[in-house]
């Protein structure tokens, strides 16, 4: 099958120095993009420039370096706002990543929830979108309910309807499942939650690299993501929150930067977004996050999604030819309901063994439960092998991966 892509993938690959390295004497084939994406030199250059030329603490210095760093950091916030189409830049809170953003919201809701309130998560969540809500329920006496999934790895929306009621205060769902690649119908989920007066947090860790979610069009209350999934550095991410919600939530951490005035009797808090940004932030990370969005937008999200979908179809068709290979989640590729993640097992072979042999061939895939143990329990398996593709992967890499997989299966059968 010929790929119809409009992307100049060979040119793009030159932007990623790491793709030139060898692993175990073989050219690296990096198919663990859902865990973390690789970083282009355009973003690496921004990081080097920051530490070489204007590293300083921000928001509090009158000197030139501090002002340059502050300007770059705040301009990056505006880039993030524009990218996600938030109404105001102060609705973008810098975090250390998706997990931090979820915990910030969960902590804030401790004072807003009471016994008998209900919160809903989905069966497809990453642990970081389960554990903080369990902890919130323990603190408040609220009850956690779960939208179940079917064997095709999709949420059963008719069951969601039966869970929703006027006690429902919050709904948490990932946009795309990291374990299966399922794209959840978040538009419908948000609309139905709002109809009973519940707020919705969408975990966008897996959607931010592939789609360009529009906060205002979605009318979502909170959206969280991590820069390292989208060609940016680790240790930085963002929480989008609607102004009205961010005003209602108390601060997450106390410290410098998040205050207006402090005395030993009383402290008043800073305005948004600083109310939620205590302490010295990851200044370089924020600026590099902005640079990563610039890089991705220059390629274009439509072209990225179309190409990744072609890679997904190409790989899926070949994998389904392998005897005893089972793909978990939506098998039918197509940008509509699945992104470029293939989670699979072959017969009774342990996923870890396949991953180890592939690594010897320079091929990086993920093995295990992917921080989504409830999904593995649902399928009654210990884990899966997960291959996940980004726009810098190629058809040739997929051919090598499939050949390597066939060899591994032969060795392990
Ligand atoms: C769906 C989903 N949610 C949350 C997370 C946690 O992201 P982070 O570790 O960057 O906080 C991940 C990471 O893989 C994820 O895939």
mmCIF file with all atom_site columns, C-alpha atoms and ligand atoms in Angstrom, residues 34 97-99 126 128 174 176 178 203 205-206 226 228-229, ligand 1:
data_model
loop_
_atom_site.group_PDB
_atom_site.id
_atom_site.type_symbol
_atom_site.label_atom_id
_atom_site.label_alt_id
_atom_site.label_comp_id
_atom_site.label_asym_id
_atom_site.label_entity_id
_atom_site.label_seq_id
_atom_site.pdbx_PDB_ins_code
_atom_site.Cartn_x
_atom_site.Cartn_y
_atom_site.Cartn_z
_atom_site.occupancy
_atom_site.B_iso_or_equiv
_atom_site.pdbx_formal_charge
_atom_site.auth_seq_id
_atom_site.auth_comp_id
_atom_site.auth_asym_id
_atom_site.auth_atom_id
_atom_site.pdbx_PDB_model_num
ATOM   1  C CA . UNK A 1 34  ? 2.534  7.614  23.526 1.00 0.00 ? 34  UNK A CA 1
ATOM   2  C CA . UNK A 1 97  ? 2.404  17.984 33.492 1.00 0.00 ? 97  UNK A CA 1
ATOM   3  C CA . UNK A 1 98  ? -0.938 16.238 33.187 1.00 0.00 ? 98  UNK A CA 1
ATOM   4  C CA . UNK A 1 99  ? -0.673 14.532 36.585 1.00 0.00 ? 99  UNK A CA 1
ATOM   5  C CA . UNK A 1 126 ? -4.787 6.277  33.048 1.00 0.00 ? 126 UNK A CA 1
ATOM   6  C CA . UNK A 1 128 ? -3.392 9.555  37.021 1.00 0.00 ? 128 UNK A CA 1
ATOM   7  C CA . UNK A 1 174 ? -9.458 11.119 28.778 1.00 0.00 ? 174 UNK A CA 1
ATOM   8  C CA . UNK A 1 176 ? -7.767 9.502  23.912 1.00 0.00 ? 176 UNK A CA 1
ATOM   9  C CA . UNK A 1 178 ? -3.159 5.855  26.111 1.00 0.00 ? 178 UNK A CA 1
ATOM   10 C CA . UNK A 1 203 ? -7.277 14.516 30.218 1.00 0.00 ? 203 UNK A CA 1
ATOM   11 C CA . UNK A 1 205 ? -2.260 13.871 27.480 1.00 0.00 ? 205 UNK A CA 1
ATOM   12 C CA . UNK A 1 206 ? -2.833 11.714 24.396 1.00 0.00 ? 206 UNK A CA 1
ATOM   13 C CA . UNK A 1 226 ? 1.955  17.531 29.131 1.00 0.00 ? 226 UNK A CA 1
ATOM   14 C CA . UNK A 1 228 ? 6.622  16.066 26.547 1.00 0.00 ? 228 UNK A CA 1
ATOM   15 C CA . UNK A 1 229 ? 3.846  14.320 24.580 1.00 0.00 ? 229 UNK A CA 1
HETATM 16 C C1 . LIG B 2 .   ? -3.913 9.505  29.157 1.00 0.00 ? 1   LIG B C1 1
HETATM 17 C C2 . LIG B 2 .   ? -2.804 9.934  30.071 1.00 0.00 ? 1   LIG B C2 1
HETATM 18 N N1 . LIG B 2 .   ? -3.104 10.619 31.166 1.00 0.00 ? 1   LIG B N1 1
HETATM 19 C C3 . LIG B 2 .   ? -2.140 11.064 31.995 1.00 0.00 ? 1   LIG B C3 1
HETATM 20 C C4 . LIG B 2 .   ? -0.814 10.797 31.785 1.00 0.00 ? 1   LIG B C4 1
HETATM 21 C C5 . LIG B 2 .   ? 0.214  11.309 32.731 1.00 0.00 ? 1   LIG B C5 1
HETATM 22 O O1 . LIG B 2 .   ? 1.029  12.256 32.109 1.00 0.00 ? 1   LIG B O1 1
HETATM 23 P P1 . LIG B 2 .   ? 2.316  12.831 32.863 1.00 0.00 ? 1   LIG B P1 1
HETATM 24 O O2 . LIG B 2 .   ? 3.092  11.639 33.338 1.00 0.00 ? 1   LIG B O2 1
HETATM 25 O O3 . LIG B 2 .   ? 3.033  13.622 31.825 1.00 0.00 ? 1   LIG B O3 1
HETATM 26 O O4 . LIG B 2 .   ? 1.841  13.663 34.011 1.00 0.00 ? 1   LIG B O4 1
HETATM 27 C C6 . LIG B 2 .   ? -0.451 10.056 30.657 1.00 0.00 ? 1   LIG B C6 1
HETATM 28 C C7 . LIG B 2 .   ? 0.948  9.685  30.401 1.00 0.00 ? 1   LIG B C7 1
HETATM 29 O O5 . LIG B 2 .   ? 1.252  8.730  29.710 1.00 0.00 ? 1   LIG B O5 1
HETATM 30 C C8 . LIG B 2 .   ? -1.469 9.616  29.775 1.00 0.00 ? 1   LIG B C8 1
HETATM 31 O O6 . LIG B 2 .   ? -1.184 8.913  28.682 1.00 0.00 ? 1   LIG B O6 1
#
